[in-house]
CSV table of C-alpha atoms in Angstrom, one decimal:
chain,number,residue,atom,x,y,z
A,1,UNK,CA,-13.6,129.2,-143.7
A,2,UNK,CA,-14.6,128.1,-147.1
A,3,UNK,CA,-12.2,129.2,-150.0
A,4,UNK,CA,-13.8,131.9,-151.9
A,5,UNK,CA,-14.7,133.7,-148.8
A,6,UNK,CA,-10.5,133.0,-147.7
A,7,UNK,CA,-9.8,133.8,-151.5
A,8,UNK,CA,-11.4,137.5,-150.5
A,9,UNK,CA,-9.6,137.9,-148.0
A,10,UNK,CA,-6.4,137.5,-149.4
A,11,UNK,CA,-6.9,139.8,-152.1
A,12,UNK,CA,-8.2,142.1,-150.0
A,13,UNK,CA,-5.3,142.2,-147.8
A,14,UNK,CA,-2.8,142.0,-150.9
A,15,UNK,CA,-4.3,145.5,-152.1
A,16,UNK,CA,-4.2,146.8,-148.5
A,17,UNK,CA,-0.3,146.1,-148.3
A,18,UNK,CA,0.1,148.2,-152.0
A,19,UNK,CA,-1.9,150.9,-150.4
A,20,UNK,CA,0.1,151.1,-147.3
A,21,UNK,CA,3.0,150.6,-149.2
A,22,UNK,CA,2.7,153.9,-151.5
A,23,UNK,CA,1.2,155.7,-148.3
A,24,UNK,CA,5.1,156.3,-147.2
A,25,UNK,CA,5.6,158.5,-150.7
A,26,UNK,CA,2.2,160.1,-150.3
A,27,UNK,CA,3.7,161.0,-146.7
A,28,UNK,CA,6.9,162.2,-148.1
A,29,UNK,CA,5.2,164.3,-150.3
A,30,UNK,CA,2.8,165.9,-148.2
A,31,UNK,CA,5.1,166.6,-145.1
A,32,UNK,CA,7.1,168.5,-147.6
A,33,UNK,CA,4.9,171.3,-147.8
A,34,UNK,CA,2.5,170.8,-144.5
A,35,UNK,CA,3.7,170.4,-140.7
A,36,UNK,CA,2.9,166.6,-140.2
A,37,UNK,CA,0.8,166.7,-137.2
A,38,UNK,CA,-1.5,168.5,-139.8
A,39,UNK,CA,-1.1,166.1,-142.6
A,40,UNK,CA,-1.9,163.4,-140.2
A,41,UNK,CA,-5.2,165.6,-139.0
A,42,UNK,CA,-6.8,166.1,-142.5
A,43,UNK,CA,-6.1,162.7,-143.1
A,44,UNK,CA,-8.4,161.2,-140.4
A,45,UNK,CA,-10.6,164.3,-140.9
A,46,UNK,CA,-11.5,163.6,-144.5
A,47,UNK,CA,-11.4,159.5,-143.5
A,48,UNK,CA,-14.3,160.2,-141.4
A,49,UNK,CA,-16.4,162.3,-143.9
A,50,UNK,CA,-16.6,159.5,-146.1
A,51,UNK,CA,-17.8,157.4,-143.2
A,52,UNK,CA,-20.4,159.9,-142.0
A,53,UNK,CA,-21.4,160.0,-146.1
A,54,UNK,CA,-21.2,156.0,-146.0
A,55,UNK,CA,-22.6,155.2,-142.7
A,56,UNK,CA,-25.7,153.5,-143.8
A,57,UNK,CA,-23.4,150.5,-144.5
A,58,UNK,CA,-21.7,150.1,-141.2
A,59,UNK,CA,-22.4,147.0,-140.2
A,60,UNK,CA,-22.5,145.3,-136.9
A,61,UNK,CA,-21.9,146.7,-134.1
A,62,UNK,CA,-22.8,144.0,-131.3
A,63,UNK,CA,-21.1,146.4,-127.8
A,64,UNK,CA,-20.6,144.0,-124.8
A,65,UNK,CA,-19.6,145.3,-121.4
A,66,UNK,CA,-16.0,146.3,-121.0
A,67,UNK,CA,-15.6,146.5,-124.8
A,68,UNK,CA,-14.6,150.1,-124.2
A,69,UNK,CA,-11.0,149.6,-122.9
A,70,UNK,CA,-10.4,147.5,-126.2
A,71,UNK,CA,-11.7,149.9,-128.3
A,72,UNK,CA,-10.0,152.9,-126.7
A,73,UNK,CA,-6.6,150.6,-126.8
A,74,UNK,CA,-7.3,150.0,-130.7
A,75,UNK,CA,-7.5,153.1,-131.3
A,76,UNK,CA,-4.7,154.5,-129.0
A,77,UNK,CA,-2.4,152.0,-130.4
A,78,UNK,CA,-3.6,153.1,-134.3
A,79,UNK,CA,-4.1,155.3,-135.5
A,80,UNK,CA,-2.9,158.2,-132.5
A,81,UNK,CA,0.4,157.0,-131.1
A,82,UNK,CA,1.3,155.1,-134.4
A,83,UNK,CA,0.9,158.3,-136.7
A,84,UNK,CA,3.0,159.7,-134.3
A,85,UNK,CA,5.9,158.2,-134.9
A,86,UNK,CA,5.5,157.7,-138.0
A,87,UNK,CA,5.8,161.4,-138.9
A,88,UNK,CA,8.3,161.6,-137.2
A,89,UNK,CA,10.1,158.2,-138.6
A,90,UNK,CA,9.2,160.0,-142.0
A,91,UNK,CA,11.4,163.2,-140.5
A,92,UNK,CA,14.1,161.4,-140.3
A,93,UNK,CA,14.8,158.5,-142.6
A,94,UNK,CA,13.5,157.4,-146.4
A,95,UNK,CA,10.7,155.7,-147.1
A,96,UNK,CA,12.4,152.8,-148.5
A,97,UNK,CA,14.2,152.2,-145.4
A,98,UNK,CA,10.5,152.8,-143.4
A,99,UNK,CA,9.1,150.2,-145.5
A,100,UNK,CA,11.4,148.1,-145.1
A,101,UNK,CA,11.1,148.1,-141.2
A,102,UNK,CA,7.4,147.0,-141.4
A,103,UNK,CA,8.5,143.9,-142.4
A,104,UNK,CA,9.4,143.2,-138.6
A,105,UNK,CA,5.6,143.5,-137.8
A,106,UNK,CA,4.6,139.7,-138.2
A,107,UNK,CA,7.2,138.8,-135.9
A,108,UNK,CA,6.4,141.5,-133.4
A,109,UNK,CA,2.8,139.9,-133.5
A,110,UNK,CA,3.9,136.7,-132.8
A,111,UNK,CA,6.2,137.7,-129.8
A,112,UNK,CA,3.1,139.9,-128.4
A,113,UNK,CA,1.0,136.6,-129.1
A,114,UNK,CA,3.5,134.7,-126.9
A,115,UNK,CA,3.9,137.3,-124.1
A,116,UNK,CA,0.2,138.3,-123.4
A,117,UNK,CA,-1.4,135.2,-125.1
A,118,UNK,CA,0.9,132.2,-123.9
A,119,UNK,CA,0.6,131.0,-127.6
A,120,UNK,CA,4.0,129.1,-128.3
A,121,UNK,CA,6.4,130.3,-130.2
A,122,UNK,CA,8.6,127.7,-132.1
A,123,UNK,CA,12.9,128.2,-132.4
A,124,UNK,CA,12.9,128.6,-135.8
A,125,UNK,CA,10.3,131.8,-135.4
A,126,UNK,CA,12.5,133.3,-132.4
A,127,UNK,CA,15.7,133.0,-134.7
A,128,UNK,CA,14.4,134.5,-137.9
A,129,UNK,CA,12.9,137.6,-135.5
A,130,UNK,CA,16.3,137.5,-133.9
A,131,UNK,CA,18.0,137.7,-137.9
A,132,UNK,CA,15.6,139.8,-138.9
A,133,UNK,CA,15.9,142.5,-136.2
A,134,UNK,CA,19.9,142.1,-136.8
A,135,UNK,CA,18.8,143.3,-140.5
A,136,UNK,CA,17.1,145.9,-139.5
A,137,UNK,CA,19.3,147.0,-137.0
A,138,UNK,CA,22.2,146.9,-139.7
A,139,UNK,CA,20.1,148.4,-142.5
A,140,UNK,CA,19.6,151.6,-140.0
A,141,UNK,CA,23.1,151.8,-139.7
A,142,UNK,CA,24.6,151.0,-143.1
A,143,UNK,CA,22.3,154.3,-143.6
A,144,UNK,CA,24.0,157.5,-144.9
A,145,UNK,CA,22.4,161.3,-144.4
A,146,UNK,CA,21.4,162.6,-147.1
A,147,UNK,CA,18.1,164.4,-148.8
A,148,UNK,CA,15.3,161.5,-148.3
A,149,UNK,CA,16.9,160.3,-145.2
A,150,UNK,CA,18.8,162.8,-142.3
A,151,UNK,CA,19.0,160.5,-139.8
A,152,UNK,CA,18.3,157.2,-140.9
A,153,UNK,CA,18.9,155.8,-137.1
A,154,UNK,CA,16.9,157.6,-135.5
A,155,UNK,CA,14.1,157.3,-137.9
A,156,UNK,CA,14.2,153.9,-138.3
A,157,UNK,CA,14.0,153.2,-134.4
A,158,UNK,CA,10.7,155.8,-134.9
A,159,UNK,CA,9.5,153.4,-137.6
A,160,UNK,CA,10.4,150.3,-134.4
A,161,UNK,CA,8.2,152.1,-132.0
A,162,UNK,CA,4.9,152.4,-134.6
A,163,UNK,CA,5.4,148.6,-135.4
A,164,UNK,CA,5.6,147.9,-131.6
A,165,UNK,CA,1.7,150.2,-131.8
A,166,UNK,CA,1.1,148.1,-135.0
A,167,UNK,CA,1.2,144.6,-133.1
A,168,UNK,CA,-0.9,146.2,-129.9
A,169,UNK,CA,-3.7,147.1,-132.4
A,170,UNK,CA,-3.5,144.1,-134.7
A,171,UNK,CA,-4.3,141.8,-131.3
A,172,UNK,CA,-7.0,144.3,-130.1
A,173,UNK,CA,-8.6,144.0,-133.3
A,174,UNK,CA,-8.4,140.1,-133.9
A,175,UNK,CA,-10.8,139.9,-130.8
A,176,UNK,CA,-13.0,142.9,-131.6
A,177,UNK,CA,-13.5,141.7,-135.0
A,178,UNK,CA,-16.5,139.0,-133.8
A,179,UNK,CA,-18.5,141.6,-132.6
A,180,UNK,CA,-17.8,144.9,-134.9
A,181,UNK,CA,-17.5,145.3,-138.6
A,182,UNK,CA,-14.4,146.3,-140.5
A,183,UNK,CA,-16.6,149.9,-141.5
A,184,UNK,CA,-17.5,150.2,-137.9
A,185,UNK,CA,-13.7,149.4,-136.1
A,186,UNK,CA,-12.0,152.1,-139.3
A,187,UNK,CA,-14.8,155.1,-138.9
A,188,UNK,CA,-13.8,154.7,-134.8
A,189,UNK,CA,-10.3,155.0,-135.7
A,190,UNK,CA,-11.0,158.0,-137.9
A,191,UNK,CA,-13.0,159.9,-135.4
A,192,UNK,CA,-10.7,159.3,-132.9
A,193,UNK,CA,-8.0,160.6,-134.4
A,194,UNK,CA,-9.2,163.6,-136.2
A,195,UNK,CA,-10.1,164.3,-132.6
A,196,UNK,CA,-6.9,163.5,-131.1
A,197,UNK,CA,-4.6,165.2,-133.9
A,198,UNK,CA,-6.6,168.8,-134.3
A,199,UNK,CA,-6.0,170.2,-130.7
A,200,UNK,CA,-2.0,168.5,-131.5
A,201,UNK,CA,-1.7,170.1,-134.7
A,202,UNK,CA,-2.9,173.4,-133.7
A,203,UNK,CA,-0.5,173.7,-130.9
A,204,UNK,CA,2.2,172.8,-133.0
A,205,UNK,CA,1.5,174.7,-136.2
A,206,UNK,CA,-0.5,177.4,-137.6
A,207,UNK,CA,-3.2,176.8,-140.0
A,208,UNK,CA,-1.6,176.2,-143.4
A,209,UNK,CA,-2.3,179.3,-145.7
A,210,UNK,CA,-0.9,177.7,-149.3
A,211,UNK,CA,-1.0,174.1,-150.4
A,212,UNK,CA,-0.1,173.1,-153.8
A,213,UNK,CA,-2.4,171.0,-156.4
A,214,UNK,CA,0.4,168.1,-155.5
A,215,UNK,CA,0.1,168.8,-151.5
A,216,UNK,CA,-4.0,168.7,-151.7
A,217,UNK,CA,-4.0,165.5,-153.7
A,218,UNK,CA,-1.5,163.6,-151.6
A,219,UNK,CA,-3.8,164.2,-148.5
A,220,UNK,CA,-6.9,163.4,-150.5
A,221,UNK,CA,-4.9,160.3,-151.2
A,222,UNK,CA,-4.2,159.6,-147.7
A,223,UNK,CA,-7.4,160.4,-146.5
A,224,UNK,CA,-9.8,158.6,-148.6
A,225,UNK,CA,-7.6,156.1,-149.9
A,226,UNK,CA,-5.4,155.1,-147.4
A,227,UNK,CA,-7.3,155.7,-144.6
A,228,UNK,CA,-10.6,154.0,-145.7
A,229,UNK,CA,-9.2,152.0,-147.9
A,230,UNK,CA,-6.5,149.9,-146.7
A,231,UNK,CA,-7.6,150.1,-143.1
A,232,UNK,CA,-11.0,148.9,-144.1
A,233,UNK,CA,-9.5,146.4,-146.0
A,234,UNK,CA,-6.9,145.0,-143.4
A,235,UNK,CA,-9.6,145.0,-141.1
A,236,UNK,CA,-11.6,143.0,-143.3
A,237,UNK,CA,-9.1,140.9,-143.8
A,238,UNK,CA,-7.8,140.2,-140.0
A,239,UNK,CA,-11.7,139.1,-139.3
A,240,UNK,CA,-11.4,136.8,-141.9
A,241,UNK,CA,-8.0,135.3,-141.4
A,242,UNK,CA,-6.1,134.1,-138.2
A,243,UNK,CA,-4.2,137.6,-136.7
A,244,UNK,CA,-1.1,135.5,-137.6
A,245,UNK,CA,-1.5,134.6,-140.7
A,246,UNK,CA,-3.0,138.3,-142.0
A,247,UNK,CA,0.0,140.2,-140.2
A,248,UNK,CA,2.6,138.0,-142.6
A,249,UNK,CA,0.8,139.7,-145.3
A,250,UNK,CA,3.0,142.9,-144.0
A,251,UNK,CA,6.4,141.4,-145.4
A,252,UNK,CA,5.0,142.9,-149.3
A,253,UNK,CA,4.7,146.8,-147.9
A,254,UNK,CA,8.7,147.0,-148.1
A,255,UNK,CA,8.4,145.3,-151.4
A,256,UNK,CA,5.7,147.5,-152.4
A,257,UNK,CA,7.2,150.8,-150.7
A,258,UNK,CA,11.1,150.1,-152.7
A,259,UNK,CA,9.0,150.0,-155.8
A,260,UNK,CA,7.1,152.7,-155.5
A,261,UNK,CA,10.0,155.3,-153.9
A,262,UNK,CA,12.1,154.0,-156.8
A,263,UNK,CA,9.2,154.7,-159.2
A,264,UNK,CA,8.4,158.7,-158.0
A,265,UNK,CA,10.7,159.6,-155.4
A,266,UNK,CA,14.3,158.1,-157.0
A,267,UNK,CA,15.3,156.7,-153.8
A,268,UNK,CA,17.7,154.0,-153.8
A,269,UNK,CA,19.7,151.7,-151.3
A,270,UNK,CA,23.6,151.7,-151.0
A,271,UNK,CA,24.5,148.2,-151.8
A,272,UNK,CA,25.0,147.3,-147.9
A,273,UNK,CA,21.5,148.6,-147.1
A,274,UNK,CA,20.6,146.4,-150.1
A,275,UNK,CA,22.1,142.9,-148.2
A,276,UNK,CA,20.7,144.0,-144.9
A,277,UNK,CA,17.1,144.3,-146.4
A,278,UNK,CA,18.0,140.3,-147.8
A,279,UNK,CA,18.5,139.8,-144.3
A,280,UNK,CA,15.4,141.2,-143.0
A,281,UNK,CA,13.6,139.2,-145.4
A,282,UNK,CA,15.4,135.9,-144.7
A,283,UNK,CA,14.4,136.2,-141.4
A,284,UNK,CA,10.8,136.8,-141.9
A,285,UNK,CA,10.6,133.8,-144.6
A,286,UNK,CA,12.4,131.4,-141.3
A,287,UNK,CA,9.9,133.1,-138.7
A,288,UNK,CA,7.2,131.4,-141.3
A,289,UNK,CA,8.7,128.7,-142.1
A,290,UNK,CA,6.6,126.9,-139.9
A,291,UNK,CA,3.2,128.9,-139.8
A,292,UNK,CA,2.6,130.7,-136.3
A,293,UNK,CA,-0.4,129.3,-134.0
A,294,UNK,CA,-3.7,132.0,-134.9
A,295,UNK,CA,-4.4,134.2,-132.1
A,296,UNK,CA,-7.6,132.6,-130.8
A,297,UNK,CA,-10.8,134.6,-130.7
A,298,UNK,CA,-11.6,135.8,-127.1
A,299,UNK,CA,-8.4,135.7,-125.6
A,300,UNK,CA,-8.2,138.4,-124.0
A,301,UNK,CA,-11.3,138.2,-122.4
């Protein structure tokens, strides 16, 4: 790949990371005045307007036989089972301490990579995802209750469980990325899970009567921004790049999400929560300290 076409993809990824990164406070803000299921609903429902409104510039879309069970896994890892826990990682802990858990994903990827691709994974990448995961592990517990965060544990092990969804998707999407476009894998996703999340938030909730001016934007936010945005980017991105080497761009969403929680939601770490997240980091910067063998295309053929 020649390096203005690399270059894109980079920045492209870069801005996706911000986006994801302030999604958490958008998240925050909006599941304090809506029941999540329907934040995450009106999310993917007004993600796949603008793709109905857009779809002249879809892209390629090149189906081959047995391509279904892919893109039903794509989307069943992300964005239905992952928005799942995520609302209800959000429930539980702060979005600084969410954030920071993403920064396990490029590991997770790798180990995925080595279980179900036989790719080799070097010692120094098994021991910073071992010291990483003892950071995260340690920066769920070093968490105290309190008003952004009322069970840090449990929410954080929430946060685990979408990363584990995270990795599944990321590798179903490397190898879909030959044959369909970024627009055309991001609208799927969007369809999908307005249609998975309406019947889910109707059975859980009624119909929201009042939502404030701050409560409306924070979905439109999520929806248009977020949704189309940074998943259209990543995907961009990830056909682009090696799976490897585009999931490492996940270390900047904690970086990203501290900023911005600091920024609007005054969040802040206790000072042991503060050397566990050096940890988490240390171990993502040894996992990469020798770069990760790409996920080849067509693996899982």
């Amino acid at each position: 790949m020649h390096g203005q076409g690399r270059g894109t993809a980079v920045v492209c990824l870069v801005v996706a990371m911000a986006l994801w990164g302030s999604s958490f406070i958008a998240l925050k803000l909006a599941f304090a005045e809506l029941p999540p299921l329907w934040v995450i609903f009106a999310r993917m429902a007004l993600g796949s307007l603008v793709f109905l409104l857009a779809w002249r510039w879809r892209g390629r879309l090149l189906y081959r036989a047995g391509d279904w069970k892919y893109l039903l896994g794509l989307a069943a890892c992300e964005p239905c089972l992952y928005f799942i826990f995520e609302a209800l990682a959000l429930q539980h802990t702060s979005a600084s301490q969410a954030g920071m858990i993403t920064a396990l994903l490029p590991l997770l990827v790798a180990m995925g990579a080595f279980v179900f691709l036989r790719e080799r994974i070097s010692r120094t990448t098994l021991a910073g995802f071992l010291l990483a995961m003892a950071g995260a592990v340690w920066l769920s517990l070093a968490g105290s209750a309190d008003a952004h965060a009322p069970d840090p544990l449990l929410g954080n092990f929430y946060e685990l469980l979408a990363m584990l969804c995270a990795t599944g998707y990321t590798l179903l999407l490397k190898h879909l990325s030959a044959r369909y476009s970024a627009f055309i894998l991001t609208a799927m996703q969007a369809f999908i899970g307005a249609l998975f999340f309406l019947p889910l938030a109707a059975w859980d909730a009624p119909v929201p009567q009042a939502v404030s001016t701050l409560g409306i934007g924070a979905l439109l936010y999520l929806g248009v921004v977020v949704t189309v945005g940074a998943y259209g980017l990543y995907n961009y991105g990830v056909s682009r790049l090696p799976a490897s080497q585009a999931s490492g761009f996940i270390n900047l969403i904690p970086v990203f999400t501290l900023v911005f929680a600091m920024l609007l939601l005054g969040e802040r770490l206790n000072p042991e929560q503060l050397l566990a997240a050096v940890l988490v980091f240390a171990g993502v910067a040894l996992s990469q300290w020798r770069s990760t063998p790409p996920v080849p295309a067509g693996v899982l053929d």
